[in-house]
Amino acid sequence: TRWAGKRVYSTMWEPLLQGKFGRFAPQIPMSWLWARVHARTTRLGTFEGGFQAFMDILSDRVRQQGGEIRLQQPVTRITASTEPGVLVEVDGTEHRFDHCLATCSPHLLAELAPQLPSDYRQQLKHLHSMGAVVLVLALKKRLSKHYWFNLPAPAGFPFLALVEHTNFVSPDHFGGEHIVYCGDYLETDHEHFSLQKEELLARFLPALTRFNADFKPDWVRRSWLFRSPYAQPLPRVDGSGALPALRTPMPGLWMASMSQIYPWDRGTNYAIELGRRVAASLHSS
């Protein structure tokens, strides 16, 4: 309100902040909003084939360079080793590594590594976040002419954003189907984290007639539901001073998460930059 005035804030920014952050909206610092606007560009790109195609190429490169990728082997504990390095427990078996880089949520790392000093663990637990629920639809018809709708909270939609991806990337890349994302940031105790996909479809689909009055449920050929409990870190006024160091107090244990890119918002560009930074620090240690 200091820079834009009450009318602009209440008309434009407040509904968007409330839609994205809910009850935490009044706590969001101006530095975060500045970063969102300052770093924006009209240049948009997408990786042909999507993120899965990108990850397939990346994983092939890792293996070519001698790396090993182990899937579906959840880490249950990280502890200090009597030798240099750290012990990583997987399915009851401990493995020793010279270094371990954790890219999970701060809260999860605090649970996995109980030997971290209490003050550092408290710093991790003090970093809060919101989850995300995304329903992806493959339609046989185009829903709208627009790429992205930000939906203000008072408008009464059951989701925060509607993105018709095939208004940015041709449906030719998706077998002629029109791809629509219905996404929302929510606290993890919200009922949308427990409802079945069919129940969410029953809630979401009626809202699509507000974008196209001709929409019918039989336009939906396929649908997918994705949920993540750690999706949107909550920025704080003292955010820069609250960031935990990439190198944790436990020798050999490092951390890099979206909670450490303040004041930037989570995004692929910032994840890559953070990854390069922690890799350089780890390599030189």
Coordinates of C-alpha atoms in Angstrom, one line a residue:
T1 CA 0.0 0.0 0.0
R2 CA 2.9 2.4 0.6
W3 CA 4.0 2.3 -3.1
A4 CA 0.8 1.4 -5.0
G5 CA -1.9 2.8 -2.7
K6 CA -4.8 1.1 -1.0
R7 CA -7.0 0.8 -4.1
V8 CA -4.4 -0.9 -6.2
Y9 CA -3.4 -3.2 -3.4
S10 CA -7.0 -4.2 -2.5
T11 CA -8.0 -4.7 -6.1
M12 CA -4.9 -6.4 -7.5
W13 CA -2.3 -7.6 -5.0
E14 CA -4.3 -8.5 -1.9
P15 CA -6.6 -11.1 -3.7
L16 CA -3.6 -12.7 -5.3
L17 CA -1.6 -12.9 -2.1
Q18 CA -4.6 -14.3 -0.3
G19 CA -5.2 -16.9 -3.0
K20 CA -1.6 -18.1 -2.9
F21 CA -0.7 -17.8 0.8
G22 CA -4.1 -17.9 2.5
R23 CA -3.9 -16.9 6.2
F24 CA -0.1 -16.2 5.8
A25 CA -0.7 -13.4 3.2
P26 CA -0.3 -10.5 5.7
Q27 CA 3.2 -11.8 6.6
I28 CA 4.6 -11.9 3.1
P29 CA 7.5 -9.3 2.7
M30 CA 7.8 -6.7 0.0
S31 CA 11.2 -8.2 -0.9
W32 CA 9.4 -11.3 -2.2
L33 CA 7.0 -9.4 -4.3
W34 CA 9.8 -7.2 -5.6
A35 CA 11.7 -10.3 -6.6
R36 CA 8.7 -11.7 -8.4
V37 CA 8.3 -8.6 -10.5
H38 CA 11.9 -7.7 -11.0
A39 CA 13.0 -11.0 -12.4
R40 CA 10.0 -11.4 -14.7
T41 CA 10.6 -11.5 -18.5
T42 CA 8.4 -11.8 -21.6
R43 CA 10.8 -14.6 -22.7
L44 CA 9.3 -18.0 -22.0
G45 CA 10.5 -21.4 -23.0
T46 CA 9.7 -25.0 -22.5
F47 CA 11.8 -28.2 -22.9
E48 CA 10.5 -30.3 -25.8
G49 CA 9.0 -33.5 -24.3
G50 CA 8.6 -31.9 -20.9
F51 CA 10.6 -32.3 -17.6
Q52 CA 10.5 -36.1 -17.9
A53 CA 12.4 -35.9 -21.2
F54 CA 14.9 -33.5 -19.6
M55 CA 15.4 -35.8 -16.6
D56 CA 15.9 -38.8 -18.9
I57 CA 18.7 -37.0 -20.6
L58 CA 20.2 -35.8 -17.4
S59 CA 20.1 -39.2 -15.8
D60 CA 21.8 -40.7 -18.8
R61 CA 24.6 -38.1 -18.5
V62 CA 25.0 -38.9 -14.8
R63 CA 25.4 -42.6 -15.6
Q64 CA 27.8 -42.0 -18.4
Q65 CA 30.1 -40.1 -16.0
G66 CA 30.0 -43.0 -13.5
G67 CA 27.2 -41.9 -11.3
E68 CA 24.7 -44.3 -9.8
I69 CA 21.0 -43.5 -9.5
R70 CA 18.9 -45.5 -7.0
L71 CA 15.2 -45.0 -7.3
Q72 CA 12.5 -45.8 -4.7
Q73 CA 15.0 -46.2 -1.9
P74 CA 13.9 -43.8 0.8
V75 CA 16.5 -42.6 3.3
T76 CA 15.4 -43.2 6.9
R77 CA 18.3 -41.7 8.8
I78 CA 21.5 -39.6 8.4
T79 CA 24.1 -39.8 11.2
A80 CA 27.7 -38.8 11.7
S81 CA 30.4 -41.3 11.0
T82 CA 33.4 -42.1 13.2
E83 CA 35.4 -41.9 9.9
P84 CA 35.3 -38.8 7.7
G85 CA 31.9 -38.5 6.1
V86 CA 28.3 -39.4 7.0
L87 CA 26.2 -42.5 7.3
V88 CA 23.0 -42.7 5.3
E89 CA 20.6 -45.4 6.3
V90 CA 18.4 -46.9 3.6
D91 CA 16.0 -49.8 4.5
G92 CA 17.9 -50.6 7.6
T93 CA 21.3 -50.6 5.9
E94 CA 23.9 -47.9 6.5
H95 CA 26.1 -46.6 3.7
R96 CA 29.0 -44.3 4.3
F97 CA 29.7 -41.4 2.0
D98 CA 32.3 -38.6 2.0
H99 CA 29.5 -36.1 1.4
C100 CA 25.7 -36.1 1.5
L101 CA 23.6 -33.4 -0.2
A102 CA 20.0 -33.3 1.1
T103 CA 17.5 -31.6 -1.2
C104 CA 14.4 -32.5 0.8
S105 CA 12.3 -30.0 2.8
P106 CA 14.0 -28.4 5.9
H107 CA 11.5 -30.1 8.2
L108 CA 12.3 -33.5 6.8
L109 CA 16.0 -33.1 7.1
A110 CA 15.5 -32.1 10.8
E111 CA 13.8 -35.5 11.3
L112 CA 16.3 -37.5 9.2
A113 CA 19.4 -36.0 10.9
P114 CA 18.6 -35.9 14.7
Q115 CA 22.3 -35.5 15.5
L116 CA 22.3 -32.0 14.0
P117 CA 22.8 -29.3 16.7
S118 CA 19.5 -28.3 18.3
D119 CA 19.9 -24.6 17.2
Y120 CA 20.4 -25.7 13.5
R121 CA 17.4 -28.1 13.7
Q122 CA 15.3 -25.3 15.2
Q123 CA 16.4 -23.1 12.3
L124 CA 15.2 -25.8 9.9
K125 CA 11.9 -26.2 11.7
H126 CA 11.3 -22.5 11.6
L127 CA 11.2 -22.5 7.8
H128 CA 7.5 -23.1 6.9
S129 CA 6.0 -24.0 3.6
M130 CA 2.7 -24.8 1.8
G131 CA 1.8 -27.8 -0.2
A132 CA 0.4 -28.0 -3.7
V133 CA -2.5 -29.9 -5.3
V134 CA -2.6 -30.0 -9.1
L135 CA -5.2 -31.6 -11.3
V136 CA -4.2 -32.0 -14.9
L137 CA -6.8 -32.5 -17.6
A138 CA -6.4 -33.7 -21.2
L139 CA -9.4 -32.2 -23.1
K140 CA -10.6 -33.1 -26.6
K141 CA -11.5 -29.4 -27.2
R142 CA -9.9 -26.1 -26.5
L143 CA -11.2 -24.5 -23.3
S144 CA -10.1 -20.9 -23.7
K145 CA -7.9 -18.6 -25.8
H146 CA -5.6 -17.7 -22.8
Y147 CA -2.5 -19.4 -21.4
W148 CA -2.8 -18.4 -17.7
F149 CA -5.5 -17.3 -15.3
N150 CA -4.7 -16.0 -11.8
L151 CA -7.9 -16.5 -9.9
P152 CA -8.4 -14.1 -6.9
A153 CA -9.6 -15.8 -3.7
P154 CA -12.9 -13.8 -3.4
A155 CA -14.0 -15.1 -6.9
G156 CA -15.0 -18.4 -5.4
F157 CA -13.0 -20.8 -7.6
P158 CA -12.0 -24.2 -6.1
F159 CA -8.4 -23.7 -7.3
L160 CA -5.9 -20.8 -7.5
A161 CA -4.7 -20.9 -11.1
L162 CA -6.0 -22.3 -14.4
V163 CA -3.2 -22.8 -17.0
E164 CA -4.1 -24.0 -20.5
H165 CA -0.6 -25.2 -21.5
T166 CA -1.5 -25.9 -25.1
N167 CA -2.2 -22.2 -25.6
F168 CA 1.6 -21.8 -25.1
V169 CA 2.8 -25.1 -26.6
S170 CA 1.0 -26.6 -29.5
P171 CA -1.4 -29.5 -28.9
D172 CA 0.7 -31.3 -31.6
H173 CA 3.2 -32.1 -28.9
F174 CA 0.4 -33.8 -26.9
G175 CA -1.3 -36.0 -29.4
G176 CA -3.8 -33.3 -30.3
E177 CA -5.1 -33.1 -26.8
H178 CA -5.6 -29.8 -24.9
I179 CA -3.7 -29.8 -21.6
V180 CA -5.2 -27.8 -18.7
Y181 CA -3.7 -27.5 -15.2
C182 CA -5.9 -26.6 -12.2
G183 CA -3.5 -25.8 -9.4
D184 CA -3.6 -24.6 -5.8
Y185 CA -1.2 -23.9 -2.9
L186 CA -2.7 -25.2 0.3
E187 CA -1.8 -26.1 3.9
T188 CA -1.3 -29.8 4.1
D189 CA -4.2 -30.4 6.4
H190 CA -6.6 -29.1 3.7
E191 CA -9.1 -31.7 2.6
H192 CA -7.9 -31.5 -1.0
F193 CA -4.9 -33.5 0.2
S194 CA -7.1 -36.4 1.2
L195 CA -9.9 -36.4 -1.4
Q196 CA -9.8 -38.9 -4.2
K197 CA -9.2 -37.8 -7.7
E198 CA -12.9 -38.4 -8.7
E199 CA -14.0 -36.2 -5.8
L200 CA -11.8 -33.4 -6.9
L201 CA -13.0 -33.7 -10.5
A202 CA -16.5 -33.3 -9.2
R203 CA -15.5 -30.1 -7.5
F204 CA -13.3 -28.7 -10.2
L205 CA -15.1 -29.4 -13.4
P206 CA -18.2 -27.3 -12.8
A207 CA -15.9 -24.2 -12.5
L208 CA -14.6 -24.7 -16.1
T209 CA -17.9 -23.4 -17.5
R210 CA -16.9 -20.0 -16.2
F211 CA -14.1 -20.1 -18.7
N212 CA -16.1 -21.6 -21.5
A213 CA -19.9 -21.8 -21.2
D214 CA -19.9 -24.7 -23.7
F215 CA -17.7 -27.0 -21.5
K216 CA -19.0 -30.4 -20.8
P217 CA -17.5 -33.1 -18.5
D218 CA -17.2 -35.4 -21.5
W219 CA -14.5 -33.1 -22.9
V220 CA -12.2 -34.7 -20.4
R221 CA -10.3 -37.7 -22.0
R222 CA -7.8 -38.3 -19.2
S223 CA -6.8 -36.7 -15.9
W224 CA -4.0 -36.9 -13.4
L225 CA -3.7 -35.8 -9.8
F226 CA -0.5 -34.6 -8.3
R227 CA 0.1 -33.6 -4.6
S228 CA 3.2 -32.4 -2.8
P229 CA 3.4 -31.4 0.8
Y230 CA 6.5 -29.3 0.2
A231 CA 5.8 -27.0 -2.7
Q232 CA 5.9 -23.3 -1.8
P233 CA 8.3 -22.0 0.9
L234 CA 6.8 -19.1 3.0
P235 CA 9.0 -16.1 2.8
R236 CA 9.6 -14.0 6.0
V237 CA 10.4 -10.4 6.7
D238 CA 13.7 -11.5 8.2
G239 CA 14.2 -14.1 5.5
S240 CA 17.7 -13.4 4.5
G241 CA 18.9 -13.7 8.1
A242 CA 17.0 -16.9 8.7
L243 CA 18.4 -19.0 5.9
P244 CA 20.4 -22.0 7.1
A245 CA 23.9 -22.4 5.6
L246 CA 24.3 -24.8 2.7
R247 CA 27.0 -26.6 4.7
T248 CA 25.3 -28.0 7.9
P249 CA 27.2 -28.3 11.2
M250 CA 27.4 -32.1 10.7
P251 CA 30.7 -32.8 8.8
G252 CA 29.9 -34.0 5.3
L253 CA 26.2 -33.1 5.3
W254 CA 25.0 -30.4 3.0
M255 CA 21.5 -29.0 2.3
A256 CA 20.0 -27.2 -0.7
S257 CA 16.3 -26.6 -0.9
M258 CA 13.9 -24.0 -2.3
S259 CA 13.7 -22.5 1.2
Q260 CA 17.2 -21.1 0.6
I261 CA 16.7 -19.1 -2.6
Y262 CA 15.2 -16.1 -0.8
P263 CA 14.1 -13.5 -1.9
W264 CA 13.4 -15.4 -5.2
D265 CA 10.3 -17.5 -5.5
R266 CA 10.7 -21.3 -6.2
G267 CA 11.5 -22.0 -9.9
T268 CA 13.7 -24.0 -12.1
N269 CA 16.1 -21.2 -12.9
Y270 CA 16.8 -20.6 -9.2
A271 CA 17.0 -24.4 -8.4
I272 CA 19.8 -24.7 -11.1
E273 CA 21.6 -21.7 -9.7
L274 CA 21.4 -23.1 -6.2
G275 CA 22.6 -26.5 -7.4
R276 CA 25.6 -25.0 -9.1
R277 CA 26.5 -22.9 -6.0
V278 CA 26.3 -25.9 -3.6
A279 CA 28.2 -28.1 -6.0
A280 CA 31.0 -25.6 -6.3
S281 CA 31.2 -25.3 -2.5
L282 CA 31.1 -29.0 -2.0
H283 CA 33.8 -29.6 -4.7
S284 CA 36.2 -27.0 -3.1
S285 CA 35.7 -28.3 0.4

